[in-house]
Amino acid sequence: MAVITSRSRSASPTTGSRRGPASTAAVFFVLYAAFALREHARFETTGYDLGIFGQAVRAYAEGRAPSSEIRVTTAPAGFTGDAYPLLGDHFHPVLALLALPYRLAPHIETLLLAQAALVALAVYVLARSTQRHLPERTFAPLALGTACGLGWGTQQLIGFDFHEVAFAVPLLALACRAYLDGRPRAAACWAAALLLVKEDLGATVAVFGLLLVRQDRRAGLALAAGAAVGVPLIVYVVIPSFAADGRYAYAGQVTGAHGLLDGWSVKALTLLLLLFVTGGLVLRSPLALLLLPTLAWRFASANPAHWEPGLHYSAVLVPIAFAALVDALRRGVRLPLGVPLAAALLLLPSQPLATLAAPGFWQEGPREDAAREALDLVPDGARVAASNSLAPHLTDRATVHLTSDGVLDRWPAVEWIVADLRDPYPAGAVGDVLRRAERDGGWRVVREGAGIVVLNRQRA
């Protein structure tokens, strides 16, 4: 089959108005931002992972290498530093792009708004690509843009804190759009930038390079070769050079082919969702090959959290799947546009954005009031041990450790403990820290109520 590009169609580069896709993206930005900010205000965000990324971006904004005092909680045995070097955990230098916005607005909410903007940008790119390649179907940009914005992977990303893969979502959308437009060099540039987002996207970059060979042999081979060299360099040289134990910590999580059938029902659900939201047409485009690297490492992982559709791991699949759908439709495969939109709407009640319509989502309770009053007691610049749900509210103005076993021994300079007694992570840690403070003496309870406790160390 001949390669289909925009040059073989009658549509011009300016077909359609940008206002429709821009309006769709703007609506989703508002929805994403409203959900994320409200979730944070309800103390449903966590130190793992929002607090960690907040500390990383704050470090970049202050001209330091990204590090996290919270991440030390699960650092390799023998690590004795004050803050864990995050480039020794995952390779995500793209986070440095948030340094300037954070300097202008040094608050953790800046990360949440940035993530909402990045995902909304992907919605815009997908809608514009639809507009360009399906010009005769005027409803297509709205239908597919909305279906993409409601995609379960993007909603799960918005629904759980902040993650670096938020940058991958628009980059993949832009790379796929350039591929569909017949602009292989632009596609290669957008795809190459994925190497700066996270090391597990390197295989996706390599596959993209092989796809581009049909359009531009030199650009495709250069991209594939760059990924083939870059990923081992990142995983075996760059990350270990920052890591406390000199190795890549996640290499042992892959079980290999023999473990692919473990949890097969959960893995099958993830695959079925990809087919469901695209009416099965995701398989009718070569772009579907880009799904395989992410699915492969997830399904070969020993961590069951990687298998399921939830959390943020499926976010990178959504722009690929919908770009593949556009590709299939422009090739003449017939599908009512209401099918992917209806699929997204059917899944909506079980997705994060549905809670925007729940009255309880907007109501304040004793826990929220008590938590805010407790946090107000902590002075700027203090060193704090905070429970998981309270930690991200302090990272922009204090040095924050997580309430965990041994935190008071490891950091005797901790002056404040701010704890939610119902916080489940780390298991039992809050109670252990409070009991240790009681045994040590020298701590005063300055506030207690609605399950929130604040202690201050009394110096002699």
Short mmCIF file of C-alpha atoms in Angstrom, two decimals:
data_model
loop_
_atom_site.label_atom_id
_atom_site.label_comp_id
_atom_site.label_asym_id
_atom_site.label_seq_id
_atom_site.Cartn_x
_atom_site.Cartn_y
_atom_site.Cartn_z
CA MET A 1 0.00 0.00 0.00
CA ALA A 2 1.36 3.40 -0.92
CA VAL A 3 2.22 5.72 1.89
CA ILE A 4 -0.60 8.20 2.38
CA THR A 5 0.47 11.73 3.18
CA SER A 6 -1.26 15.05 3.31
CA ARG A 7 0.33 15.91 -0.03
CA SER A 8 -1.80 13.24 -1.71
CA ARG A 9 -5.01 14.81 -0.47
CA SER A 10 -6.76 17.95 -1.57
CA ALA A 11 -6.79 19.44 1.92
CA SER A 12 -4.57 22.44 2.33
CA PRO A 13 -2.42 23.01 5.42
CA THR A 14 -4.88 25.63 6.57
CA THR A 15 -8.03 23.56 6.08
CA GLY A 16 -10.59 24.46 8.72
CA SER A 17 -10.48 26.96 11.51
CA ARG A 18 -8.28 26.53 14.55
CA ARG A 19 -11.03 27.90 16.76
CA GLY A 20 -12.89 24.62 17.05
CA PRO A 21 -9.90 22.51 18.19
CA ALA A 22 -8.67 25.39 20.37
CA SER A 23 -12.05 25.66 22.07
CA THR A 24 -12.14 21.91 22.70
CA ALA A 25 -8.65 22.00 24.18
CA ALA A 26 -9.51 25.05 26.30
CA VAL A 27 -12.53 23.28 27.77
CA PHE A 28 -10.40 20.28 28.69
CA PHE A 29 -7.72 22.48 30.21
CA VAL A 30 -10.33 24.03 32.48
CA LEU A 31 -11.73 20.60 33.42
CA TYR A 32 -8.29 19.12 34.05
CA ALA A 33 -7.14 22.13 36.06
CA ALA A 34 -10.34 22.28 38.10
CA PHE A 35 -10.09 18.61 38.98
CA ALA A 36 -6.38 18.64 39.81
CA LEU A 37 -6.50 21.81 41.92
CA ARG A 38 -9.58 20.67 43.80
CA GLU A 39 -8.09 17.22 44.39
CA HIS A 40 -5.03 18.90 45.83
CA ALA A 41 -7.16 21.19 48.00
CA ARG A 42 -8.94 18.07 49.33
CA PHE A 43 -5.57 16.62 50.39
CA GLU A 44 -5.89 13.75 47.95
CA THR A 45 -2.53 14.42 46.29
CA THR A 46 0.51 12.82 47.88
CA GLY A 47 4.20 13.11 48.60
CA TYR A 48 4.57 10.10 46.33
CA ASP A 49 4.56 11.46 43.62
CA LEU A 50 3.54 15.12 43.57
CA GLY A 51 5.80 16.06 46.48
CA ILE A 52 8.80 14.38 44.86
CA PHE A 53 8.31 16.19 41.57
CA GLY A 54 7.67 19.42 43.42
CA GLN A 55 11.04 19.10 45.12
CA ALA A 56 12.67 18.29 41.77
CA VAL A 57 11.26 21.34 40.00
CA ARG A 58 12.06 23.57 42.98
CA ALA A 59 15.67 22.37 42.76
CA TYR A 60 15.84 23.21 39.06
CA ALA A 61 14.32 26.63 39.74
CA GLU A 62 17.03 27.28 42.36
CA GLY A 63 19.80 26.21 39.99
CA ARG A 64 20.41 22.83 41.62
CA ALA A 65 20.32 19.30 40.23
CA PRO A 66 16.92 17.66 40.85
CA SER A 67 16.75 15.92 44.21
CA SER A 68 14.14 14.91 46.74
CA GLU A 69 14.12 14.47 50.50
CA ILE A 70 10.87 12.51 50.18
CA ARG A 71 12.37 10.00 47.73
CA VAL A 72 14.98 9.07 50.35
CA THR A 73 12.22 7.05 52.05
CA THR A 74 12.67 4.25 49.50
CA ALA A 75 16.32 4.92 48.59
CA PRO A 76 18.70 1.97 48.23
CA ALA A 77 20.21 0.61 51.41
CA GLY A 78 23.29 2.48 52.44
CA PHE A 79 22.28 5.86 50.99
CA THR A 80 23.24 8.51 53.52
CA GLY A 81 22.53 11.76 51.71
CA ASP A 82 20.00 14.38 52.70
CA ALA A 83 18.15 14.34 49.39
CA TYR A 84 18.05 11.63 46.73
CA PRO A 85 19.44 12.57 43.27
CA LEU A 86 16.41 12.02 41.04
CA LEU A 87 18.38 11.61 37.82
CA GLY A 88 19.71 8.46 39.47
CA ASP A 89 16.12 7.18 39.65
CA HIS A 90 14.66 8.09 36.25
CA PHE A 91 16.02 10.17 33.37
CA HIS A 92 13.65 13.13 33.03
CA PRO A 93 15.65 16.31 32.34
CA VAL A 94 12.57 17.68 30.55
CA LEU A 95 11.36 18.74 33.99
CA ALA A 96 13.84 21.60 33.81
CA LEU A 97 11.37 23.31 31.45
CA LEU A 98 9.17 23.94 34.48
CA ALA A 99 11.88 25.87 36.31
CA LEU A 100 10.89 29.25 34.86
CA PRO A 101 7.13 28.87 35.48
CA TYR A 102 7.95 27.70 39.00
CA ARG A 103 10.18 30.72 39.64
CA LEU A 104 7.35 32.97 38.54
CA ALA A 105 4.81 31.08 40.65
CA PRO A 106 6.70 29.01 43.26
CA HIS A 107 3.83 26.78 44.27
CA ILE A 108 3.16 23.09 43.81
CA GLU A 109 -0.04 23.97 41.94
CA THR A 110 2.16 25.21 39.08
CA LEU A 111 2.99 21.59 38.28
CA LEU A 112 -0.67 20.61 38.24
CA LEU A 113 -1.56 23.47 35.91
CA ALA A 114 1.38 22.65 33.65
CA GLN A 115 0.24 19.05 33.39
CA ALA A 116 -3.30 20.14 32.54
CA ALA A 117 -1.92 22.42 29.82
CA LEU A 118 0.30 19.70 28.34
CA VAL A 119 -2.54 17.20 28.06
CA ALA A 120 -4.89 19.85 26.67
CA LEU A 121 -2.23 20.66 24.07
CA ALA A 122 -2.31 17.02 22.95
CA VAL A 123 -6.09 17.28 22.55
CA TYR A 124 -5.63 20.36 20.37
CA VAL A 125 -3.00 18.67 18.19
CA LEU A 126 -5.18 15.59 17.71
CA ALA A 127 -8.23 17.68 16.83
CA ARG A 128 -6.23 19.77 14.34
CA SER A 129 -4.79 16.64 12.77
CA THR A 130 -8.31 15.26 12.43
CA GLN A 131 -9.44 18.50 10.86
CA ARG A 132 -6.64 18.35 8.32
CA HIS A 133 -6.97 14.73 7.28
CA LEU A 134 -10.74 14.33 7.47
CA PRO A 135 -11.84 17.70 6.05
CA GLU A 136 -15.08 16.33 4.66
CA ARG A 137 -16.26 15.23 8.11
CA THR A 138 -16.91 18.48 9.93
CA PHE A 139 -17.92 16.76 13.17
CA ALA A 140 -14.68 14.75 13.31
CA PRO A 141 -12.39 17.23 15.15
CA LEU A 142 -14.92 17.76 17.93
CA ALA A 143 -15.82 14.08 18.22
CA LEU A 144 -12.29 12.69 18.22
CA GLY A 145 -10.84 15.62 20.19
CA THR A 146 -13.44 15.04 22.89
CA ALA A 147 -12.89 11.28 22.86
CA CYS A 148 -9.14 11.85 23.21
CA GLY A 149 -9.64 14.36 26.03
CA LEU A 150 -11.85 11.88 27.86
CA GLY A 151 -9.45 9.02 27.16
CA TRP A 152 -9.00 6.83 30.20
CA GLY A 153 -5.21 7.14 30.08
CA THR A 154 -5.19 10.94 30.04
CA GLN A 155 -7.79 11.10 32.80
CA GLN A 156 -5.82 8.70 34.96
CA LEU A 157 -2.75 10.90 34.50
CA ILE A 158 -4.70 13.97 35.60
CA GLY A 159 -6.32 11.97 38.39
CA PHE A 160 -3.14 11.00 40.21
CA ASP A 161 -0.73 13.78 41.06
CA PHE A 162 1.89 14.89 38.52
CA HIS A 163 4.22 12.78 36.39
CA GLU A 164 6.90 13.50 33.84
CA VAL A 165 5.02 11.51 31.17
CA ALA A 166 2.72 14.54 30.88
CA PHE A 167 5.38 15.89 28.49
CA ALA A 168 5.27 12.71 26.41
CA VAL A 169 1.55 13.08 25.65
CA PRO A 170 1.81 16.23 23.47
CA LEU A 171 5.18 15.16 22.05
CA LEU A 172 3.66 11.91 20.80
CA ALA A 173 0.66 13.79 19.43
CA LEU A 174 2.95 16.20 17.58
CA ALA A 175 5.17 13.41 16.25
CA CYS A 176 2.17 11.42 15.02
CA ARG A 177 0.66 14.50 13.42
CA ALA A 178 3.89 15.19 11.54
CA TYR A 179 3.95 11.56 10.40
CA LEU A 180 0.40 11.83 9.10
CA ASP A 181 1.27 15.12 7.39
CA GLY A 182 4.18 13.53 5.57
CA ARG A 183 6.79 15.60 7.44
CA PRO A 184 9.23 12.88 8.57
CA ARG A 185 11.99 15.19 9.75
CA ALA A 186 9.61 17.11 11.99
CA ALA A 187 8.23 13.80 13.26
CA ALA A 188 11.76 12.62 14.02
CA CYS A 189 12.54 15.78 15.99
CA TRP A 190 9.37 15.55 18.10
CA ALA A 191 9.97 11.84 18.71
CA ALA A 192 13.63 12.35 19.63
CA ALA A 193 12.57 14.73 22.39
CA LEU A 194 10.90 11.77 24.11
CA LEU A 195 14.36 10.58 25.16
CA LEU A 196 14.44 13.53 27.56
CA VAL A 197 11.11 12.56 29.17
CA LYS A 198 11.78 9.08 30.52
CA GLU A 199 14.07 6.22 29.65
CA ASP A 200 11.27 3.70 29.03
CA LEU A 201 10.16 5.71 25.98
CA GLY A 202 13.39 4.93 24.12
CA ALA A 203 12.01 1.80 22.48
CA THR A 204 9.01 3.80 21.26
CA VAL A 205 11.43 6.29 19.68
CA ALA A 206 13.29 3.45 17.94
CA VAL A 207 10.09 1.98 16.52
CA PHE A 208 9.02 5.43 15.34
CA GLY A 209 12.32 5.71 13.49
CA LEU A 210 11.64 2.44 11.68
CA LEU A 211 8.17 3.68 10.69
CA LEU A 212 9.67 6.88 9.27
CA VAL A 213 12.06 4.94 7.01
CA ARG A 214 9.25 4.62 4.45
CA GLN A 215 8.89 8.40 4.29
CA ASP A 216 12.51 9.48 4.73
CA ARG A 217 15.15 6.78 4.97
CA ARG A 218 17.85 9.03 6.40
CA ALA A 219 15.65 10.63 9.08
CA GLY A 220 14.13 7.31 10.08
CA LEU A 221 17.42 5.47 10.40
CA ALA A 222 19.01 8.37 12.26
CA LEU A 223 16.17 8.38 14.79
CA ALA A 224 16.23 4.60 15.26
CA ALA A 225 20.01 4.55 15.60
CA GLY A 226 19.96 7.48 18.02
CA ALA A 227 17.49 5.65 20.23
CA ALA A 228 19.43 2.38 19.98
CA VAL A 229 22.58 4.15 21.20
CA GLY A 230 20.95 6.65 23.54
CA VAL A 231 18.85 4.29 25.65
CA PRO A 232 21.71 1.98 26.74
CA LEU A 233 23.82 5.05 27.40
CA ILE A 234 21.10 6.54 29.61
CA VAL A 235 20.28 3.30 31.43
CA TYR A 236 23.80 1.92 31.93
CA VAL A 237 25.89 5.10 32.16
CA VAL A 238 23.95 8.28 32.89
CA ILE A 239 21.46 7.05 35.49
CA PRO A 240 24.02 4.88 37.37
CA SER A 241 26.38 7.87 37.51
CA PHE A 242 23.77 9.71 39.59
CA ALA A 243 22.39 6.69 41.49
CA ALA A 244 23.47 6.13 45.06
CA ASP A 245 24.34 2.48 44.41
CA GLY A 246 25.71 3.01 40.91
CA ARG A 247 23.06 1.00 39.10
CA TYR A 248 19.71 1.30 37.36
CA ALA A 249 17.22 0.25 40.01
CA TYR A 250 14.43 -0.93 37.69
CA ALA A 251 16.36 -3.39 35.56
CA GLY A 252 15.29 -6.26 37.80
CA GLN A 253 11.58 -5.52 37.47
CA VAL A 254 11.28 -7.10 34.02
CA THR A 255 10.34 -10.77 34.29
CA GLY A 256 10.87 -11.63 30.65
CA ALA A 257 8.62 -13.48 28.22
CA HIS A 258 7.82 -16.23 30.75
CA GLY A 259 5.92 -13.72 32.88
CA LEU A 260 3.74 -12.27 30.14
CA LEU A 261 0.81 -14.55 31.02
CA ASP A 262 0.82 -13.52 34.68
CA GLY A 263 -2.28 -11.45 35.38
CA TRP A 264 -3.48 -12.11 31.84
CA SER A 265 -7.05 -11.00 32.60
CA VAL A 266 -5.89 -7.57 33.77
CA LYS A 267 -3.56 -7.21 30.79
CA ALA A 268 -6.35 -8.25 28.43
CA LEU A 269 -8.54 -5.50 29.86
CA THR A 270 -5.90 -2.90 29.01
CA LEU A 271 -5.75 -4.20 25.43
CA LEU A 272 -9.53 -4.33 25.11
CA LEU A 273 -9.81 -0.71 26.21
CA LEU A 274 -7.50 0.34 23.37
CA LEU A 275 -9.74 -1.49 20.92
CA PHE A 276 -12.94 -0.23 22.54
CA VAL A 277 -12.13 3.49 22.46
CA THR A 278 -11.06 3.35 18.81
CA GLY A 279 -13.77 1.05 17.48
CA GLY A 280 -11.08 -1.53 16.79
CA LEU A 281 -9.48 0.66 14.14
CA VAL A 282 -6.28 1.24 16.08
CA LEU A 283 -5.02 -1.95 14.41
CA ARG A 284 -5.61 -0.58 10.91
CA SER A 285 -2.68 1.85 11.01
CA PRO A 286 1.09 1.32 11.14
CA LEU A 287 1.11 3.78 14.05
CA ALA A 288 -0.29 0.96 16.20
CA LEU A 289 3.26 -0.43 16.29
CA LEU A 290 4.15 2.48 18.58
CA LEU A 291 1.92 0.95 21.24
CA LEU A 292 3.99 -2.22 21.45
CA PRO A 293 7.08 -1.00 23.37
CA THR A 294 5.03 0.48 26.22
CA LEU A 295 2.73 -2.53 26.37
CA ALA A 296 5.71 -4.90 26.25
CA TRP A 297 7.62 -3.43 29.18
CA ARG A 298 4.44 -3.06 31.22
CA PHE A 299 3.25 -6.61 30.64
CA ALA A 300 6.73 -8.03 31.24
CA SER A 301 7.04 -6.12 34.52
CA ALA A 302 6.88 -7.93 37.83
CA ASN A 303 4.90 -4.99 39.26
CA PRO A 304 1.12 -5.65 38.92
CA ALA A 305 0.45 -1.91 38.96
CA HIS A 306 1.97 -1.74 35.47
CA TRP A 307 -0.52 -4.21 33.99
CA GLU A 308 -3.80 -2.49 34.69
CA PRO A 309 -5.49 0.38 32.82
CA GLY A 310 -5.40 2.65 35.87
CA LEU A 311 -2.74 5.07 37.09
CA HIS A 312 -0.73 7.15 34.63
CA TYR A 313 0.99 4.39 32.67
CA SER A 314 -1.57 4.39 29.84
CA ALA A 315 -1.35 8.13 29.18
CA VAL A 316 1.24 7.68 26.42
CA LEU A 317 -1.00 5.17 24.64
CA VAL A 318 -3.89 7.59 24.12
CA PRO A 319 -2.38 10.03 21.57
CA ILE A 320 -0.95 7.11 19.59
CA ALA A 321 -4.26 5.26 19.55
CA PHE A 322 -6.25 8.28 18.36
CA ALA A 323 -3.65 9.24 15.75
CA ALA A 324 -3.87 5.66 14.48
CA LEU A 325 -7.66 6.03 14.35
CA VAL A 326 -7.35 9.19 12.25
CA ASP A 327 -4.92 7.36 9.97
CA ALA A 328 -7.35 4.48 9.49
CA LEU A 329 -10.24 6.82 8.76
CA ARG A 330 -8.31 8.82 6.19
CA ARG A 331 -7.42 5.56 4.43
CA GLY A 332 -11.10 5.02 3.78
CA VAL A 333 -12.01 2.67 6.63
CA ARG A 334 -15.54 3.48 7.64
CA LEU A 335 -16.57 4.09 11.24
CA PRO A 336 -19.33 6.33 12.62
CA LEU A 337 -17.63 9.11 14.55
CA GLY A 338 -20.07 8.60 17.36
CA VAL A 339 -18.48 5.23 18.17
CA PRO A 340 -15.22 6.46 19.82
CA LEU A 341 -17.09 9.34 21.44
CA ALA A 342 -19.76 6.99 22.81
CA ALA A 343 -17.03 4.65 24.08
CA ALA A 344 -15.37 7.50 25.97
CA LEU A 345 -18.69 8.62 27.42
CA LEU A 346 -19.54 5.08 28.53
CA LEU A 347 -16.26 4.91 30.45
CA LEU A 348 -16.66 8.39 31.92
CA PRO A 349 -18.63 7.46 35.09
CA SER A 350 -15.67 5.42 36.33
CA GLN A 351 -13.07 8.07 35.47
CA PRO A 352 -11.71 11.00 37.53
CA LEU A 353 -13.48 13.82 35.69
CA ALA A 354 -16.86 12.34 36.61
CA THR A 355 -16.28 13.41 40.21
CA LEU A 356 -16.50 17.04 39.13
CA ALA A 357 -20.26 16.54 39.06
CA ALA A 358 -20.39 15.03 42.56
CA PRO A 359 -21.50 17.58 45.20
CA GLY A 360 -19.25 16.02 47.81
CA PHE A 361 -16.20 16.78 45.67
CA TRP A 362 -16.67 20.49 46.32
CA GLN A 363 -17.62 20.31 49.99
CA GLU A 364 -15.24 21.03 52.86
CA GLY A 365 -15.09 18.84 55.93
CA PRO A 366 -13.41 18.87 59.36
CA ARG A 367 -10.36 17.04 58.00
CA GLU A 368 -9.64 19.69 55.35
CA ASP A 369 -10.08 22.54 57.84
CA ALA A 370 -7.87 20.84 60.42
CA ALA A 371 -5.18 20.08 57.85
CA ARG A 372 -5.02 23.70 56.64
CA GLU A 373 -4.80 25.03 60.19
CA ALA A 374 -2.06 22.53 60.97
CA LEU A 375 -0.01 23.46 57.91
CA ASP A 376 -0.29 27.16 58.74
CA LEU A 377 1.57 26.48 61.99
CA VAL A 378 4.70 25.38 60.13
CA PRO A 379 6.99 28.35 59.43
CA ASP A 380 8.67 28.89 56.08
CA GLY A 381 12.09 27.29 55.81
CA ALA A 382 11.42 24.72 58.52
CA ARG A 383 12.52 21.08 58.32
CA VAL A 384 9.40 18.93 58.55
CA ALA A 385 8.41 15.27 58.71
CA ALA A 386 4.99 15.14 57.06
CA SER A 387 2.63 12.32 56.23
CA ASN A 388 2.04 11.43 52.60
CA SER A 389 -1.16 13.44 52.09
CA LEU A 390 0.23 16.59 53.73
CA ALA A 391 3.76 16.58 52.31
CA PRO A 392 3.05 18.18 48.89
CA HIS A 393 1.46 21.18 50.61
CA LEU A 394 4.80 22.08 52.20
CA THR A 395 7.45 21.31 49.57
CA ASP A 396 7.39 24.80 48.07
CA ARG A 397 8.33 26.51 51.35
CA ALA A 398 9.99 23.97 53.63
CA THR A 399 12.39 21.02 53.64
CA VAL A 400 10.04 18.04 53.74
CA HIS A 401 10.73 14.43 54.70
CA LEU A 402 8.09 11.73 54.76
CA THR A 403 6.98 10.31 58.10
CA SER A 404 8.74 6.96 57.86
CA ASP A 405 10.62 4.54 60.05
CA GLY A 406 13.82 6.14 61.29
CA VAL A 407 13.09 9.65 60.03
CA LEU A 408 13.86 11.24 63.42
CA ASP A 409 17.10 9.27 63.77
CA ARG A 410 18.28 10.09 60.27
CA TRP A 411 17.40 13.77 60.40
CA PRO A 412 17.70 15.01 64.00
CA ALA A 413 17.29 18.55 62.66
CA VAL A 414 13.59 17.89 61.99
CA GLU A 415 11.71 20.51 63.99
CA TRP A 416 8.11 19.77 63.07
CA ILE A 417 5.95 16.71 62.61
CA VAL A 418 2.69 17.18 60.73
CA ALA A 419 0.75 13.95 60.52
CA ASP A 420 -2.58 12.63 59.33
CA LEU A 421 -3.27 9.64 61.56
CA ARG A 422 -5.29 7.95 58.80
CA ASP A 423 -2.58 8.17 56.17
CA PRO A 424 -1.96 4.62 54.92
CA TYR A 425 1.47 5.16 53.35
CA PRO A 426 4.04 4.15 54.38
CA ALA A 427 2.11 1.50 56.30
CA GLY A 428 2.18 2.21 60.04
CA ALA A 429 4.82 4.92 59.66
CA VAL A 430 2.80 7.80 61.11
CA GLY A 431 2.09 5.94 64.33
CA ASP A 432 5.71 4.79 64.60
CA VAL A 433 7.04 8.34 64.26
CA LEU A 434 4.63 9.73 66.84
CA ARG A 435 5.47 6.96 69.31
CA ARG A 436 9.18 7.59 68.79
CA ALA A 437 8.71 11.32 69.42
CA GLU A 438 6.85 10.51 72.64
CA ARG A 439 9.64 8.21 73.83
CA ASP A 440 12.34 10.75 73.01
CA GLY A 441 10.63 13.57 74.86
CA GLY A 442 11.30 17.17 73.96
CA TRP A 443 8.29 17.34 71.63
CA ARG A 444 5.16 19.35 72.27
CA VAL A 445 1.77 18.75 70.70
CA VAL A 446 0.75 22.15 69.39
CA ARG A 447 -2.42 21.06 67.63
CA GLU A 448 -4.57 17.95 67.44
CA GLY A 449 -7.98 17.48 65.91
CA ALA A 450 -9.90 15.62 63.18
CA GLY A 451 -7.08 13.10 62.97
CA ILE A 452 -4.41 15.74 62.24
CA VAL A 453 -1.54 16.14 64.72
CA VAL A 454 1.21 18.78 64.82
CA LEU A 455 4.27 18.43 67.05
CA ASN A 456 7.12 20.90 67.53
CA ARG A 457 10.54 19.99 68.91
CA GLN A 458 11.42 22.00 72.01
CA ARG A 459 15.09 22.88 71.99
CA ALA A 460 16.96 23.41 75.26
#
